[in-house]
Amino acid sequence: MIRDAIQALPRADDSSHEISVLDAEGGARRRPDFVSVTRGPGMRGNLNVGLAMAKGLAVGWQIPLVGVHHMLAHALTPRLVSALDGDGNGPADPAFPFLSLLVSGGHTLLVYCKTLTHHRVLVSTVDIAIGDMLDKAARVILPDDVLQSATRASYGALLERFAFGQVDSDKAYAYPPPQAGKDPQAPEPTTSGWPPSPPLLTVKAGSKRNAMLFSFAGLCSAVDRRITEAVDDVSREERVAISREVMRVAFDHLASRVILALQHLSRNRKTGAGSVLPIVVSGGVASNQFLRHVLRQVLSKRGYFTTTRLVYPPVDLCVDNAVMIGWTGIEMFEAGWTSALSCQSLRKWSMDSREKDGGIVNVRPRTRHEDGRMLED
């Protein structure tokens, strides 16, 4: 992998006195300006492998190290795409500030991204991530022959294909968005009359229908009970209906919190933001076309679609990828941020600047370079 990456570096200029890197054939390649690597959040065992390699390259080539926040990289992926599409001289799009809906197997967050390094988490999940819920639900709902056809463990994507097949137009979804002024999470029964309870409508402590929280564990339990406790075998048609309904309820729940956040930001003048904010939707679940349809329809029904732009990475860049880590490293490095070689991987690492760990750049140890000098905290 490293050998292939070195082959992609520009060839070194023979007239240059800068230190070069030798490729597999012994040719001179330009030394990178820095090494970018995922520092967290995530499983430390996996993170340590990449971090150790990156530190070795940084020491061997005598260049800085940039430790990247995994979820920030997802949020910035559309800016990478805009830079590649342009001439490289214009501003990255979307410009700050923007909202970021981060939906993956490990995280579900709605974040107000004020600047590259200043973020505020508006909504987070109280239990499991939406991608985790979809994967678990898929393993219960999908028939054995569909599960066995999977070539990789992307069960959420398999659930979408099982539910909708090849969608030629939005009409195929037959999705009626909640009416303005009505509950955005009203339960709809499936063909068998099974209505999964929308998250946070009824809890022991009372209704949290307007709480700035996500919750998806209850949907997992509802699916498990419906399938495993059925007296008769659940037909394939009913499994399709359940698949659609579980995604609808989950995506309505996401959309309801996006609407609440837009309303909150439009009232809160301290943020300097009104309702006119781009919304970046990224992470593995952002590739789900039904989710994109639901968000678009709900925003339109609530009067936000003409003033609020939904921005998605290309489908192949929604899942975890090295490109987004490299791009985020570029943005951080150009803003003056690098990481000390003593930095460690982080299992938990908040994006929020108000949290105890300090957010993106205040977590220790950190380094900022100014005028060619390295300053370490």
Short mmCIF file of C-alpha atoms in Angstrom, two decimals:
data_model
loop_
_atom_site.label_atom_id
_atom_site.label_comp_id
_atom_site.label_asym_id
_atom_site.label_seq_id
_atom_site.Cartn_x
_atom_site.Cartn_y
_atom_site.Cartn_z
CA MET A 1 0.00 0.00 0.00
CA ILE A 2 2.76 2.44 0.92
CA ARG A 3 4.69 1.42 -2.20
CA ASP A 4 1.67 2.19 -4.37
CA ALA A 5 1.17 5.53 -2.65
CA ILE A 6 4.79 6.52 -3.26
CA GLN A 7 4.35 5.70 -6.94
CA ALA A 8 1.58 8.32 -7.06
CA LEU A 9 3.85 11.11 -5.78
CA PRO A 10 5.12 13.63 -8.37
CA ARG A 11 8.61 12.99 -9.69
CA ALA A 12 11.31 15.04 -8.00
CA ASP A 13 12.88 17.92 -9.89
CA ASP A 14 16.55 17.10 -10.57
CA SER A 15 17.48 20.74 -9.96
CA SER A 16 15.84 20.76 -6.53
CA HIS A 17 17.93 20.29 -3.38
CA GLU A 18 14.95 19.11 -1.35
CA ILE A 19 14.94 15.65 0.20
CA SER A 20 13.23 13.18 -2.12
CA VAL A 21 11.60 9.77 -1.64
CA LEU A 22 12.72 6.74 -3.63
CA ASP A 23 10.07 4.67 -5.37
CA ALA A 24 10.17 0.91 -6.04
CA GLU A 25 12.34 1.42 -9.15
CA GLY A 26 14.75 3.73 -7.35
CA GLY A 27 13.34 6.87 -8.96
CA ALA A 28 13.18 10.09 -6.98
CA ARG A 29 9.73 11.33 -5.93
CA ARG A 30 8.85 14.57 -4.22
CA ARG A 31 8.67 14.26 -0.46
CA PRO A 32 5.12 14.85 0.88
CA ASP A 33 4.50 17.98 2.94
CA PHE A 34 2.98 15.95 5.78
CA VAL A 35 1.41 12.59 6.67
CA SER A 36 -2.32 12.45 7.41
CA VAL A 37 -3.78 9.65 9.56
CA THR A 38 -6.99 8.83 11.43
CA ARG A 39 -6.44 9.39 15.16
CA GLY A 40 -9.99 8.66 16.32
CA PRO A 41 -12.66 8.09 17.36
CA GLY A 42 -12.77 4.36 16.86
CA MET A 43 -11.33 1.02 17.95
CA ARG A 44 -7.88 1.77 19.29
CA GLY A 45 -6.35 -1.49 18.12
CA ASN A 46 -7.18 -0.66 14.51
CA LEU A 47 -6.26 3.00 14.87
CA ASN A 48 -2.87 2.15 16.39
CA VAL A 49 -1.80 0.23 13.29
CA GLY A 50 -2.29 3.21 11.03
CA LEU A 51 -0.97 5.70 13.57
CA ALA A 52 2.24 3.74 14.10
CA MET A 53 2.85 3.55 10.36
CA ALA A 54 2.14 7.26 9.92
CA LYS A 55 4.54 8.19 12.73
CA GLY A 56 7.22 6.04 11.15
CA LEU A 57 6.81 7.80 7.81
CA ALA A 58 6.81 11.22 9.48
CA VAL A 59 10.05 10.44 11.31
CA GLY A 60 11.70 8.79 8.32
CA TRP A 61 10.85 11.61 5.94
CA GLN A 62 11.21 14.34 8.57
CA ILE A 63 7.80 15.81 7.87
CA PRO A 64 4.85 16.77 10.15
CA LEU A 65 2.08 14.42 11.25
CA VAL A 66 -1.61 15.41 11.11
CA GLY A 67 -3.98 13.32 13.23
CA VAL A 68 -7.49 13.54 11.79
CA HIS A 69 -10.90 13.25 13.45
CA HIS A 70 -12.81 10.52 11.63
CA MET A 71 -16.22 12.24 11.72
CA LEU A 72 -14.80 15.63 10.73
CA ALA A 73 -13.41 13.91 7.66
CA HIS A 74 -16.90 12.71 6.72
CA ALA A 75 -18.26 16.24 7.18
CA LEU A 76 -15.59 17.76 4.93
CA THR A 77 -15.84 15.24 2.08
CA PRO A 78 -18.11 17.45 -0.10
CA ARG A 79 -15.47 20.21 0.16
CA LEU A 80 -12.95 17.76 -1.27
CA VAL A 81 -15.29 17.03 -4.18
CA SER A 82 -15.80 20.74 -4.90
CA ALA A 83 -12.02 21.29 -4.88
CA LEU A 84 -11.49 18.46 -7.36
CA ASP A 85 -14.29 19.72 -9.61
CA GLY A 86 -12.91 23.28 -9.68
CA ASP A 87 -9.57 24.74 -10.63
CA GLY A 88 -8.30 24.58 -7.07
CA ASN A 89 -8.25 28.34 -6.67
CA GLY A 90 -11.83 28.96 -5.55
CA PRO A 91 -13.27 28.51 -2.05
CA ALA A 92 -14.28 25.03 -0.99
CA ASP A 93 -18.01 24.32 -1.05
CA PRO A 94 -19.94 24.33 1.18
CA ALA A 95 -18.39 27.27 2.98
CA PHE A 96 -18.62 27.51 6.74
CA PRO A 97 -20.93 27.63 8.60
CA PHE A 98 -23.05 24.61 7.72
CA LEU A 99 -24.97 21.81 9.40
CA SER A 100 -23.59 18.29 9.20
CA LEU A 101 -25.79 15.23 9.61
CA LEU A 102 -23.34 12.39 10.22
CA VAL A 103 -24.98 8.99 9.83
CA SER A 104 -22.88 5.84 10.02
CA GLY A 105 -22.59 2.49 11.73
CA GLY A 106 -20.83 3.98 14.73
CA HIS A 107 -22.16 7.53 14.97
CA THR A 108 -25.32 9.56 14.50
CA LEU A 109 -24.75 13.28 15.02
CA LEU A 110 -26.19 16.59 13.92
CA VAL A 111 -23.41 19.16 14.19
CA TYR A 112 -23.25 22.91 13.66
CA CYS A 113 -19.91 23.44 11.93
CA LYS A 114 -18.98 27.09 12.46
CA THR A 115 -15.37 26.86 11.27
CA LEU A 116 -12.88 24.13 10.47
CA THR A 117 -12.01 23.67 14.15
CA HIS A 118 -15.10 25.00 15.96
CA HIS A 119 -18.09 22.66 16.12
CA ARG A 120 -21.17 22.29 18.28
CA VAL A 121 -23.04 19.00 18.55
CA LEU A 122 -26.76 19.78 18.43
CA VAL A 123 -28.12 16.23 18.51
CA SER A 124 -26.53 12.87 19.28
CA THR A 125 -27.87 9.37 19.85
CA VAL A 126 -28.72 8.18 23.35
CA ASP A 127 -28.19 4.53 22.45
CA ILE A 128 -27.03 3.08 19.11
CA ALA A 129 -26.18 4.62 15.76
CA ILE A 130 -28.63 4.48 12.87
CA GLY A 131 -26.25 2.40 10.74
CA ASP A 132 -25.92 -0.14 13.54
CA MET A 133 -29.71 -0.32 13.83
CA LEU A 134 -30.18 -0.86 10.08
CA ASP A 135 -27.54 -3.60 10.01
CA LYS A 136 -29.09 -5.41 12.97
CA ALA A 137 -32.61 -5.04 11.59
CA ALA A 138 -31.49 -6.33 8.20
CA ARG A 139 -30.03 -9.51 9.70
CA VAL A 140 -33.42 -10.25 11.28
CA ILE A 141 -35.70 -9.14 8.42
CA LEU A 142 -33.91 -10.39 5.31
CA PRO A 143 -34.66 -13.92 4.08
CA ASP A 144 -31.79 -16.41 4.23
CA ASP A 145 -31.25 -16.41 0.46
CA VAL A 146 -30.80 -12.61 0.46
CA LEU A 147 -28.38 -12.69 3.38
CA GLN A 148 -26.33 -15.43 1.75
CA SER A 149 -26.06 -13.36 -1.44
CA ALA A 150 -24.21 -10.58 0.39
CA THR A 151 -20.64 -10.15 -0.82
CA ARG A 152 -19.72 -7.88 2.10
CA ALA A 153 -21.17 -7.02 5.50
CA SER A 154 -23.12 -3.94 4.35
CA TYR A 155 -26.45 -5.26 5.54
CA GLY A 156 -28.05 -1.81 5.64
CA ALA A 157 -27.43 -1.36 1.92
CA LEU A 158 -28.78 -4.87 1.32
CA LEU A 159 -31.93 -3.93 3.26
CA GLU A 160 -32.48 -0.91 0.99
CA ARG A 161 -32.14 -3.02 -2.17
CA PHE A 162 -34.50 -5.67 -0.75
CA ALA A 163 -37.09 -3.04 0.17
CA PHE A 164 -37.09 -1.01 -3.03
CA GLY A 165 -35.09 -2.80 -5.71
CA GLN A 166 -34.12 -0.56 -8.61
CA VAL A 167 -35.91 2.76 -8.12
CA ASP A 168 -36.51 4.59 -11.40
CA SER A 169 -38.26 7.63 -9.91
CA ASP A 170 -39.21 9.13 -6.57
CA LYS A 171 -42.80 7.98 -7.13
CA ALA A 172 -41.66 4.41 -6.45
CA TYR A 173 -41.11 5.30 -2.78
CA ALA A 174 -44.78 6.26 -2.28
CA TYR A 175 -43.64 8.36 0.66
CA PRO A 176 -46.06 10.97 2.01
CA PRO A 177 -44.07 13.45 4.13
CA PRO A 178 -45.67 14.52 7.42
CA GLN A 179 -47.88 17.57 7.01
CA ALA A 180 -46.70 20.88 8.44
CA GLY A 181 -48.18 21.38 11.89
CA LYS A 182 -48.64 17.65 12.43
CA ASP A 183 -46.46 15.17 14.25
CA PRO A 184 -43.48 14.47 11.95
CA GLN A 185 -43.20 10.93 13.33
CA ALA A 186 -46.78 9.69 13.18
CA PRO A 187 -46.73 5.86 12.97
CA GLU A 188 -48.03 4.24 9.79
CA PRO A 189 -49.09 0.57 9.85
CA THR A 190 -47.63 -1.90 7.36
CA THR A 191 -49.80 -4.20 5.27
CA SER A 192 -50.13 -6.52 8.28
CA GLY A 193 -51.04 -3.65 10.60
CA TRP A 194 -47.67 -3.59 12.36
CA PRO A 195 -46.80 0.00 13.30
CA PRO A 196 -43.37 0.35 14.95
CA SER A 197 -43.47 3.07 17.58
CA PRO A 198 -41.47 6.13 16.49
CA PRO A 199 -38.50 6.90 18.76
CA LEU A 200 -38.95 9.08 21.84
CA LEU A 201 -42.69 9.62 21.45
CA THR A 202 -43.49 7.66 24.60
CA VAL A 203 -40.89 6.94 27.28
CA LYS A 204 -41.11 6.23 30.99
CA ALA A 205 -39.96 9.73 31.88
CA GLY A 206 -42.61 11.25 29.63
CA SER A 207 -42.75 12.36 26.02
CA LYS A 208 -39.50 13.50 24.43
CA ARG A 209 -40.97 14.13 20.99
CA ASN A 210 -39.17 17.50 20.84
CA ALA A 211 -35.98 16.49 22.63
CA MET A 212 -32.75 17.16 20.76
CA LEU A 213 -31.85 13.47 20.84
CA PHE A 214 -31.69 10.50 18.50
CA SER A 215 -32.70 6.99 19.55
CA PHE A 216 -32.74 3.82 17.45
CA ALA A 217 -32.47 0.88 19.88
CA GLY A 218 -36.25 0.64 20.22
CA LEU A 219 -36.65 0.03 16.49
CA CYS A 220 -34.23 -2.91 16.74
CA SER A 221 -36.29 -4.42 19.54
CA ALA A 222 -39.55 -3.90 17.65
CA VAL A 223 -38.22 -5.64 14.54
CA ASP A 224 -36.83 -8.52 16.57
CA ARG A 225 -40.15 -9.06 18.34
CA ARG A 226 -42.16 -8.88 15.11
CA ILE A 227 -40.04 -11.44 13.27
CA THR A 228 -38.88 -13.84 15.97
CA GLU A 229 -42.15 -13.97 17.94
CA ALA A 230 -44.43 -14.43 14.91
CA VAL A 231 -46.76 -17.39 15.22
CA ASP A 232 -46.66 -18.04 11.47
CA ASP A 233 -43.81 -17.62 9.06
CA VAL A 234 -43.41 -14.01 7.97
CA SER A 235 -43.96 -13.83 4.23
CA ARG A 236 -41.48 -12.24 1.84
CA GLU A 237 -44.02 -9.51 1.02
CA GLU A 238 -44.41 -8.66 4.69
CA ARG A 239 -40.65 -8.58 5.15
CA VAL A 240 -40.46 -6.06 2.31
CA ALA A 241 -43.16 -3.96 4.00
CA ILE A 242 -41.35 -4.14 7.36
CA SER A 243 -38.08 -3.13 5.72
CA ARG A 244 -39.66 -0.05 4.20
CA GLU A 245 -41.45 0.89 7.41
CA VAL A 246 -38.37 0.57 9.62
CA MET A 247 -36.39 2.85 7.30
CA ARG A 248 -39.27 5.29 7.03
CA VAL A 249 -39.63 5.62 10.79
CA ALA A 250 -35.86 5.95 11.30
CA PHE A 251 -35.46 8.54 8.54
CA ASP A 252 -38.51 10.51 9.69
CA HIS A 253 -36.86 10.60 13.12
CA LEU A 254 -33.66 11.99 11.62
CA ALA A 255 -35.59 14.56 9.62
CA SER A 256 -37.62 15.67 12.64
CA ARG A 257 -34.42 16.60 14.51
CA VAL A 258 -33.04 18.43 11.48
CA ILE A 259 -36.23 20.53 11.44
CA LEU A 260 -35.94 21.20 15.18
CA ALA A 261 -32.32 22.26 14.73
CA LEU A 262 -33.16 24.63 11.87
CA GLN A 263 -35.92 26.18 13.98
CA HIS A 264 -33.54 26.52 16.93
CA LEU A 265 -30.79 28.14 14.86
CA SER A 266 -33.20 30.57 13.23
CA ARG A 267 -34.28 31.74 16.71
CA ASN A 268 -30.80 31.83 18.21
CA ARG A 269 -29.03 34.89 16.88
CA LYS A 270 -25.85 34.10 18.83
CA THR A 271 -24.85 31.54 16.22
CA GLY A 272 -24.94 34.16 13.49
CA ALA A 273 -26.90 31.67 11.41
CA GLY A 274 -30.45 31.75 10.22
CA SER A 275 -32.37 29.03 8.47
CA VAL A 276 -30.30 29.46 5.29
CA LEU A 277 -27.64 26.84 5.96
CA PRO A 278 -26.30 24.06 3.76
CA ILE A 279 -26.79 20.62 5.29
CA VAL A 280 -24.02 18.13 4.62
CA VAL A 281 -25.27 14.55 4.91
CA SER A 282 -22.39 12.10 5.10
CA GLY A 283 -21.31 8.76 6.49
CA GLY A 284 -22.17 5.30 5.19
CA VAL A 285 -25.95 5.66 5.61
CA ALA A 286 -25.89 8.85 3.47
CA SER A 287 -25.65 6.59 0.41
CA ASN A 288 -29.22 5.40 1.09
CA GLN A 289 -31.36 6.93 -1.66
CA PHE A 290 -34.56 6.60 0.36
CA LEU A 291 -32.99 8.68 3.15
CA ARG A 292 -32.13 11.36 0.61
CA HIS A 293 -35.70 11.29 -0.67
CA VAL A 294 -37.18 11.56 2.85
CA LEU A 295 -34.97 14.51 3.82
CA ARG A 296 -35.77 16.32 0.60
CA GLN A 297 -39.52 15.77 0.96
CA VAL A 298 -39.67 16.75 4.64
CA LEU A 299 -37.65 19.93 4.12
CA SER A 300 -39.84 20.85 1.18
CA LYS A 301 -43.07 20.23 3.10
CA ARG A 302 -41.80 22.35 6.01
CA GLY A 303 -40.80 25.22 3.72
CA TYR A 304 -37.03 24.85 4.05
CA PHE A 305 -36.09 23.27 0.75
CA THR A 306 -35.88 26.55 -1.18
CA THR A 307 -33.51 28.07 1.40
CA THR A 308 -31.64 25.01 2.67
CA ARG A 309 -29.33 23.08 0.37
CA LEU A 310 -28.71 19.38 0.93
CA VAL A 311 -25.15 18.37 0.08
CA TYR A 312 -24.00 14.76 -0.27
CA PRO A 313 -20.65 13.19 -1.11
CA PRO A 314 -20.60 10.79 -4.06
CA VAL A 315 -21.93 7.39 -3.01
CA ASP A 316 -18.49 5.77 -3.13
CA LEU A 317 -17.15 8.41 -0.73
CA CYS A 318 -19.94 8.06 1.83
CA VAL A 319 -18.33 5.02 3.45
CA ASP A 320 -15.00 5.22 5.27
CA ASN A 321 -12.18 5.96 2.84
CA ALA A 322 -8.59 7.18 2.86
CA VAL A 323 -9.30 10.10 0.52
CA MET A 324 -11.39 11.95 3.09
CA ILE A 325 -8.64 11.54 5.70
CA GLY A 326 -6.08 12.95 3.29
CA TRP A 327 -8.29 15.92 2.42
CA THR A 328 -9.04 16.75 6.05
CA GLY A 329 -5.31 16.61 6.73
CA ILE A 330 -4.81 19.16 3.94
CA GLU A 331 -7.39 21.50 5.42
CA MET A 332 -5.94 21.17 8.93
CA PHE A 333 -2.35 21.55 7.76
CA GLU A 334 -3.10 24.62 5.66
CA ALA A 335 -4.86 26.14 8.69
CA GLY A 336 -1.68 25.62 10.70
CA TRP A 337 -2.48 22.48 12.66
CA THR A 338 -0.33 19.38 13.07
CA SER A 339 -0.08 16.65 15.71
CA ALA A 340 2.81 15.89 18.03
CA LEU A 341 4.55 12.55 17.53
CA SER A 342 3.59 11.68 21.10
CA CYS A 343 -0.13 11.73 20.24
CA GLN A 344 -2.12 8.57 20.90
CA SER A 345 -5.19 7.04 19.28
CA LEU A 346 -8.53 8.04 20.81
CA ARG A 347 -11.44 5.64 21.28
CA LYS A 348 -13.71 8.59 22.10
CA TRP A 349 -13.15 12.08 20.74
CA SER A 350 -15.87 14.69 20.64
CA MET A 351 -16.22 17.19 17.81
CA ASP A 352 -17.75 19.67 20.26
CA SER A 353 -15.40 22.43 21.43
CA ARG A 354 -17.34 22.64 24.73
CA GLU A 355 -16.64 19.05 25.78
CA LYS A 356 -14.01 18.09 28.38
CA ASP A 357 -11.61 16.73 25.76
CA GLY A 358 -11.57 20.11 24.02
CA GLY A 359 -12.97 19.07 20.66
CA ILE A 360 -11.10 18.87 17.37
CA VAL A 361 -7.90 20.80 18.17
CA ASN A 362 -7.82 21.28 21.94
CA VAL A 363 -7.24 17.61 22.71
CA ARG A 364 -3.66 17.10 23.97
CA PRO A 365 -1.00 16.95 22.72
CA ARG A 366 -1.44 19.35 19.83
CA THR A 367 0.92 21.36 17.68
CA ARG A 368 0.41 24.44 15.62
CA HIS A 369 2.98 25.72 13.18
CA GLU A 370 3.30 29.43 12.59
CA ASP A 371 5.86 31.10 10.34
CA GLY A 372 7.77 27.86 10.04
CA ARG A 373 8.07 27.34 13.80
CA MET A 374 6.49 24.40 15.60
CA LEU A 375 4.60 25.31 18.77
CA GLU A 376 3.53 22.48 21.06
CA ASP A 377 1.08 22.63 23.96
#
